[in-house]
mmCIF file of N, CA and C in Angstrom:
data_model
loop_
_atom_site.group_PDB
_atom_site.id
_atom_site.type_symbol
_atom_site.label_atom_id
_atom_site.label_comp_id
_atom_site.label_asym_id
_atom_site.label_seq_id
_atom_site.Cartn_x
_atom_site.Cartn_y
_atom_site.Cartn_z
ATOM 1 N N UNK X 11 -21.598 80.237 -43.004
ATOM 2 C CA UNK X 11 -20.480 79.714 -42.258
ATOM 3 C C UNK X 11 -20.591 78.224 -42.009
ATOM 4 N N UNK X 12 -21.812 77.383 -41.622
ATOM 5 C CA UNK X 12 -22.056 76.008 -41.780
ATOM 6 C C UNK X 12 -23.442 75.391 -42.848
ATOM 7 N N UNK X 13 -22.295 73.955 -42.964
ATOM 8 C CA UNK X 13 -23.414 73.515 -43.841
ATOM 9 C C UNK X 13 -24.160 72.537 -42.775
ATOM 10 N N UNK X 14 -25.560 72.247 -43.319
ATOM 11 C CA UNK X 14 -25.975 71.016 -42.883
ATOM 12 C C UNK X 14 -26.285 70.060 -43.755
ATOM 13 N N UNK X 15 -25.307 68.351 -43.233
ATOM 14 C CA UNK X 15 -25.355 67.504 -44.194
ATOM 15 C C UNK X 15 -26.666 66.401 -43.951
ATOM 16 N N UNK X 16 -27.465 66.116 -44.356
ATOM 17 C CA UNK X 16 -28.747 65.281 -43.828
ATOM 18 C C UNK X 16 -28.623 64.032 -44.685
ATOM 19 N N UNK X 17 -28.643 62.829 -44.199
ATOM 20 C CA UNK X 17 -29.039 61.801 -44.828
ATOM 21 C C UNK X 17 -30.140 60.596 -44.398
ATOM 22 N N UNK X 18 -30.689 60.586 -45.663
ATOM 23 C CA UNK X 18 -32.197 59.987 -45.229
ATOM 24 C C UNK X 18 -32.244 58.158 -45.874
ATOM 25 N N UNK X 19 -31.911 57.629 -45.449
ATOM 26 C CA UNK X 19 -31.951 55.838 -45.636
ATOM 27 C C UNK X 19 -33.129 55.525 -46.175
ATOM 28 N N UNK X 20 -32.779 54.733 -46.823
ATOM 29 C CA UNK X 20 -34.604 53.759 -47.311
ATOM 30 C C UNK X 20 -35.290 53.497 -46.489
ATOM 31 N N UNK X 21 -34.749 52.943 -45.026
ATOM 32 C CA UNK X 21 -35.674 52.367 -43.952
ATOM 33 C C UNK X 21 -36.143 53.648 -43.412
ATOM 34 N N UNK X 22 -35.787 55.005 -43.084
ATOM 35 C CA UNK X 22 -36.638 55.932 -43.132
ATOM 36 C C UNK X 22 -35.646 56.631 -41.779
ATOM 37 N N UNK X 23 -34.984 55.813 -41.675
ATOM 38 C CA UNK X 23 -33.375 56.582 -40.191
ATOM 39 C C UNK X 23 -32.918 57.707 -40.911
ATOM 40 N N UNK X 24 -32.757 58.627 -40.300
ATOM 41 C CA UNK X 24 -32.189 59.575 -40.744
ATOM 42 C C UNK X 24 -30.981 60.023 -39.730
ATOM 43 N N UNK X 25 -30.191 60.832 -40.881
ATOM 44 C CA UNK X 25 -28.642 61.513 -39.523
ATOM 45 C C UNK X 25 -28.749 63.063 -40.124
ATOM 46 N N UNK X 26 -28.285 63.904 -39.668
ATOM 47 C CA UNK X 26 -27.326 65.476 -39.394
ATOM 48 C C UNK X 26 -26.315 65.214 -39.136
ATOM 49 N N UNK X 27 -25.588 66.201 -39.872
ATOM 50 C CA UNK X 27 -24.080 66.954 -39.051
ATOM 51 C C UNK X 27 -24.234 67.931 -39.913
ATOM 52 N N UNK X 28 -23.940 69.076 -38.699
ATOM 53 C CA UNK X 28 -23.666 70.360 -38.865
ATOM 54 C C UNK X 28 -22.235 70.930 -38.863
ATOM 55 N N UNK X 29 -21.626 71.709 -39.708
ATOM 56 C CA UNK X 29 -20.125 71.851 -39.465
ATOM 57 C C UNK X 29 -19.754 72.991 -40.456
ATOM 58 N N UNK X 30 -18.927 73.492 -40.411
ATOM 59 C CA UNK X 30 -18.315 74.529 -40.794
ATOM 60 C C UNK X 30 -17.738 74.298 -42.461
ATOM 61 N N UNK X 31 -17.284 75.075 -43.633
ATOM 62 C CA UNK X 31 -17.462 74.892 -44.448
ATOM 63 C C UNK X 31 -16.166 74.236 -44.796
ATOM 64 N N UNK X 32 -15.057 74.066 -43.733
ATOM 65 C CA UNK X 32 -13.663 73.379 -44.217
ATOM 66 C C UNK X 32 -14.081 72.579 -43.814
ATOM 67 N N UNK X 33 -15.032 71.761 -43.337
ATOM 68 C CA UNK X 33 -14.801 70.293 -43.129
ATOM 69 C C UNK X 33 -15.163 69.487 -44.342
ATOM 70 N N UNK X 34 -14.866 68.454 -44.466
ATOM 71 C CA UNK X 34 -15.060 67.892 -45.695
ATOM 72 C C UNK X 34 -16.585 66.796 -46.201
ATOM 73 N N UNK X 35 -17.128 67.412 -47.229
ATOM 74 C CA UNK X 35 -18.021 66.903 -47.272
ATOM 75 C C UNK X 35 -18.707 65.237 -47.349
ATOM 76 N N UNK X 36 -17.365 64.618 -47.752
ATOM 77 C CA UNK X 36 -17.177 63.439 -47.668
ATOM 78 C C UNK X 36 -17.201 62.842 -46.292
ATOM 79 N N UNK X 37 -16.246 63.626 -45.900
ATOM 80 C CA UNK X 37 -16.211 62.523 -44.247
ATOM 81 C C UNK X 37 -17.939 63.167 -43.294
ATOM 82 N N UNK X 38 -18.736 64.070 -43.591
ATOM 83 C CA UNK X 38 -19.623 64.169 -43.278
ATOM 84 C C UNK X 38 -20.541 62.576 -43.514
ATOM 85 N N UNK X 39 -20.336 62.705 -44.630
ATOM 86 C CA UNK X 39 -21.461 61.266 -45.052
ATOM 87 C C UNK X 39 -20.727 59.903 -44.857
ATOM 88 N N UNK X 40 -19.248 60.075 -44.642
ATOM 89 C CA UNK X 40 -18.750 58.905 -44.122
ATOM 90 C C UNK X 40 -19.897 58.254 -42.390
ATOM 91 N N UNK X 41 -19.070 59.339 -41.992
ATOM 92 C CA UNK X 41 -19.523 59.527 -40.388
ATOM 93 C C UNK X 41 -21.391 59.197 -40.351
ATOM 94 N N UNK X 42 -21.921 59.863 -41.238
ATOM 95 C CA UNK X 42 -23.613 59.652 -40.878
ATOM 96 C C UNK X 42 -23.781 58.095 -41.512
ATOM 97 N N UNK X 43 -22.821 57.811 -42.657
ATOM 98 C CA UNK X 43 -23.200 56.265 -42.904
ATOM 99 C C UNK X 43 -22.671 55.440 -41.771
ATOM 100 N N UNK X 44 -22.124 55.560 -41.146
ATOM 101 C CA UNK X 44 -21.486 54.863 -40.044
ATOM 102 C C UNK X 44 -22.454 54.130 -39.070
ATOM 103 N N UNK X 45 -22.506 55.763 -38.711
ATOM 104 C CA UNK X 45 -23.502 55.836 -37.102
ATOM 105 C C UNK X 45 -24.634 55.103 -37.281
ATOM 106 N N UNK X 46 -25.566 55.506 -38.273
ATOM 107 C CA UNK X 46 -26.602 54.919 -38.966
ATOM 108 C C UNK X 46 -26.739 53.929 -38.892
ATOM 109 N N UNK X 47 -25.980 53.178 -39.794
ATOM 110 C CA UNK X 47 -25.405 51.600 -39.772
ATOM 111 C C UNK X 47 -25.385 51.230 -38.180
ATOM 112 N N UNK X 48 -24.527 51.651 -37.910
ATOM 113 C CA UNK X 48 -24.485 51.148 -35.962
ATOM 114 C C UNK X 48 -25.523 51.079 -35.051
ATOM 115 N N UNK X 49 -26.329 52.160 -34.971
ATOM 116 C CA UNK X 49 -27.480 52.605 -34.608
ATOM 117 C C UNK X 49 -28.365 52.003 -35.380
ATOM 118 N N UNK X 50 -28.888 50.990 -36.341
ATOM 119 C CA UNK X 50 -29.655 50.400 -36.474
ATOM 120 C C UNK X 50 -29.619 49.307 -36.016
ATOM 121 N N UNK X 51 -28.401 48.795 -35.882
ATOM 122 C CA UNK X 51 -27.903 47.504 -35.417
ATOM 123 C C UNK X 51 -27.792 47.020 -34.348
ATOM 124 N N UNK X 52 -27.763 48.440 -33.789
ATOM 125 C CA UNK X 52 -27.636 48.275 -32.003
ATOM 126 C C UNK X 52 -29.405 48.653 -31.131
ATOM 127 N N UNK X 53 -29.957 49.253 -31.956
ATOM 128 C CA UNK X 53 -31.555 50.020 -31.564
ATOM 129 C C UNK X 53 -32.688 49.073 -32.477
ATOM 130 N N UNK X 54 -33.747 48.403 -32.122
ATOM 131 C CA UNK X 54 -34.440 48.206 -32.648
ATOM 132 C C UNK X 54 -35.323 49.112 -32.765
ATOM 133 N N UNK X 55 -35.565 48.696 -34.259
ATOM 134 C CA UNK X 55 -36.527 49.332 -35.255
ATOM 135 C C UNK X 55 -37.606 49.707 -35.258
ATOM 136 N N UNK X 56 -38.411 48.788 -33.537
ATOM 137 C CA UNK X 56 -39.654 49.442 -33.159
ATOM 138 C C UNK X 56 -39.157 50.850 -32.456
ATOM 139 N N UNK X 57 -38.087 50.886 -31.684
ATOM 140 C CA UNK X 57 -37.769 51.957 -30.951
ATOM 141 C C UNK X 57 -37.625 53.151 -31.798
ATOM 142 N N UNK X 58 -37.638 53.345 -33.314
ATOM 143 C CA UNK X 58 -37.111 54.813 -33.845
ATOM 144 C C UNK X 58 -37.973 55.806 -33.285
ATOM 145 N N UNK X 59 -39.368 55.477 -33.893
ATOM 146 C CA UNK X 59 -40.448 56.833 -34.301
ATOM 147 C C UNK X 59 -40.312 57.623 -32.862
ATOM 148 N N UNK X 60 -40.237 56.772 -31.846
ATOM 149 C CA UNK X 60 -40.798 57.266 -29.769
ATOM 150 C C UNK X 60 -39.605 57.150 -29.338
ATOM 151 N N UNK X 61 -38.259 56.823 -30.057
ATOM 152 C CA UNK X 61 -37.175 56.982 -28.917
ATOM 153 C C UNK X 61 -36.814 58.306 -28.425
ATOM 154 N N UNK X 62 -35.900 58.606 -27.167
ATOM 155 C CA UNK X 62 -35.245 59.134 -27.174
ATOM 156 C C UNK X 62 -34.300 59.580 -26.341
ATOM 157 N N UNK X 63 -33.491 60.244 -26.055
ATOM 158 C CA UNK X 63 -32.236 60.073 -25.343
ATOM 159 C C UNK X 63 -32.166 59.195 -23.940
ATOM 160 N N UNK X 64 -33.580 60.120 -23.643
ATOM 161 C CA UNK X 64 -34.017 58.931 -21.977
ATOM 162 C C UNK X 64 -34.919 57.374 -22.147
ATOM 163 N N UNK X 65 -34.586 57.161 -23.615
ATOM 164 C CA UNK X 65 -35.515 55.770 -23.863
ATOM 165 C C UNK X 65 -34.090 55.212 -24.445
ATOM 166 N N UNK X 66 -33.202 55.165 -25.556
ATOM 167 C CA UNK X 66 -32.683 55.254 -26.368
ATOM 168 C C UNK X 66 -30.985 55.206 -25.790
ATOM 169 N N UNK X 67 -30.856 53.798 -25.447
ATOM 170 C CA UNK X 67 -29.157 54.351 -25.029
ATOM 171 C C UNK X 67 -27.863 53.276 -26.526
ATOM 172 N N UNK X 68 -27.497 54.843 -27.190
ATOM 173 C CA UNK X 68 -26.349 55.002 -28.035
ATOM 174 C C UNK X 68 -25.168 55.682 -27.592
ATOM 175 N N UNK X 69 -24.553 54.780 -27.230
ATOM 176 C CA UNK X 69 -23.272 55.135 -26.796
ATOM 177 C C UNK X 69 -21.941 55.666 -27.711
ATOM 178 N N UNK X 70 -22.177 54.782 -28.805
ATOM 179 C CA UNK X 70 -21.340 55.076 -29.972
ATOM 180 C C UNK X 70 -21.055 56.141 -30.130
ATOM 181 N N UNK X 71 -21.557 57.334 -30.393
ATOM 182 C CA UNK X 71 -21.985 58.348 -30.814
ATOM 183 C C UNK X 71 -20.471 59.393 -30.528
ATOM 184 N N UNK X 72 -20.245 59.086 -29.100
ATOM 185 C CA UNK X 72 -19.294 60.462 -28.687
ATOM 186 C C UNK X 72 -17.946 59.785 -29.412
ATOM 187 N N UNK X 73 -17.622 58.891 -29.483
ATOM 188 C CA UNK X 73 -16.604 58.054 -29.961
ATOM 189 C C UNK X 73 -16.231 58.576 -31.695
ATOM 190 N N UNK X 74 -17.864 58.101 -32.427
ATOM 191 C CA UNK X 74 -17.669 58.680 -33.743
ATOM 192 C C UNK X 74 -17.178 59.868 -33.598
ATOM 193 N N UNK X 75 -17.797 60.570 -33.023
ATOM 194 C CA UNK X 75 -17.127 62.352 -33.186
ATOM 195 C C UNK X 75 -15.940 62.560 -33.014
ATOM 196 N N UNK X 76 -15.753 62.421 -31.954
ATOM 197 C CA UNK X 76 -13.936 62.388 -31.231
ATOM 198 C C UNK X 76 -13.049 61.689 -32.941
ATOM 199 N N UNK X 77 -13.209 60.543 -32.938
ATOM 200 C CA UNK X 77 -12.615 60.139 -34.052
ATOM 201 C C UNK X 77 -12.603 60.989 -35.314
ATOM 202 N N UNK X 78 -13.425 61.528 -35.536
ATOM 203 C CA UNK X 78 -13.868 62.013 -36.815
ATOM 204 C C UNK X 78 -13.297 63.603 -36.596
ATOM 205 N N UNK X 79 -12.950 64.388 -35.546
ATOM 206 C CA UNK X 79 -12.923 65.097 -35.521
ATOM 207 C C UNK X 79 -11.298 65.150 -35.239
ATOM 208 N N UNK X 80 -10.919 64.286 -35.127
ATOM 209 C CA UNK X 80 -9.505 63.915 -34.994
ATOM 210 C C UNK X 80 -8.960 63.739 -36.523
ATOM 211 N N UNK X 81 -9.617 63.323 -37.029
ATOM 212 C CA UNK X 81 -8.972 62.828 -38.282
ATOM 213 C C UNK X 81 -9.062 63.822 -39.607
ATOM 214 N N UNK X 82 -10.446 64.828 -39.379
ATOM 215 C CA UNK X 82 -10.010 65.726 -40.528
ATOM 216 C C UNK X 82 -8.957 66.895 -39.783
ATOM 217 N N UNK X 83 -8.428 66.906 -38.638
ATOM 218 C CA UNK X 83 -7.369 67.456 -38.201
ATOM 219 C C UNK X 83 -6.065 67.260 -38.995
ATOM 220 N N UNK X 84 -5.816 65.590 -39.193
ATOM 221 C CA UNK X 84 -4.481 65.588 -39.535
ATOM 222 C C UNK X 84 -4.599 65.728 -41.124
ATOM 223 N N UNK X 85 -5.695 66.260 -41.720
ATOM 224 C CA UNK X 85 -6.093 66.083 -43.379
ATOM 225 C C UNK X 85 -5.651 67.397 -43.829
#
């Protein structure tokens, strides 16, 4: 019933999304290239390996979804 889409960057960041099998596999890897991108830009690079939610403030995050989840709606 879901796939999981994983993408793993050269610098070694990685993303998930988990989702059901009508969603489209494209905007999966849209969305993880995104965040990624953002989240490197916004988090330094010493912070990956030890961050985390209570070290680690990404705000972006609920925004991508909402959007993204809006948009394979009208697809």
């Amino acid at each position: 019933e879901y796939l999981c889409h994983v993408y793993v960057r050269s610098d070694g960041l990685a993303g998930v999304v988990i989702a059901d099998n009508e969603y489209p596999q494209r905007v999966c890897f849209t969305l993880l290239d995104k965040v990624l991108d953002e989240f490197s830009r916004q988090v330094s690079k010493m912070d990956w390996p030890s961050g985390s939610p209570a070290t680690i403030s990404y705000s972006a995050l609920d925004g991508y979804l909402s959007k993204y989840q809006v948009q394979t709606s009208r697809t």
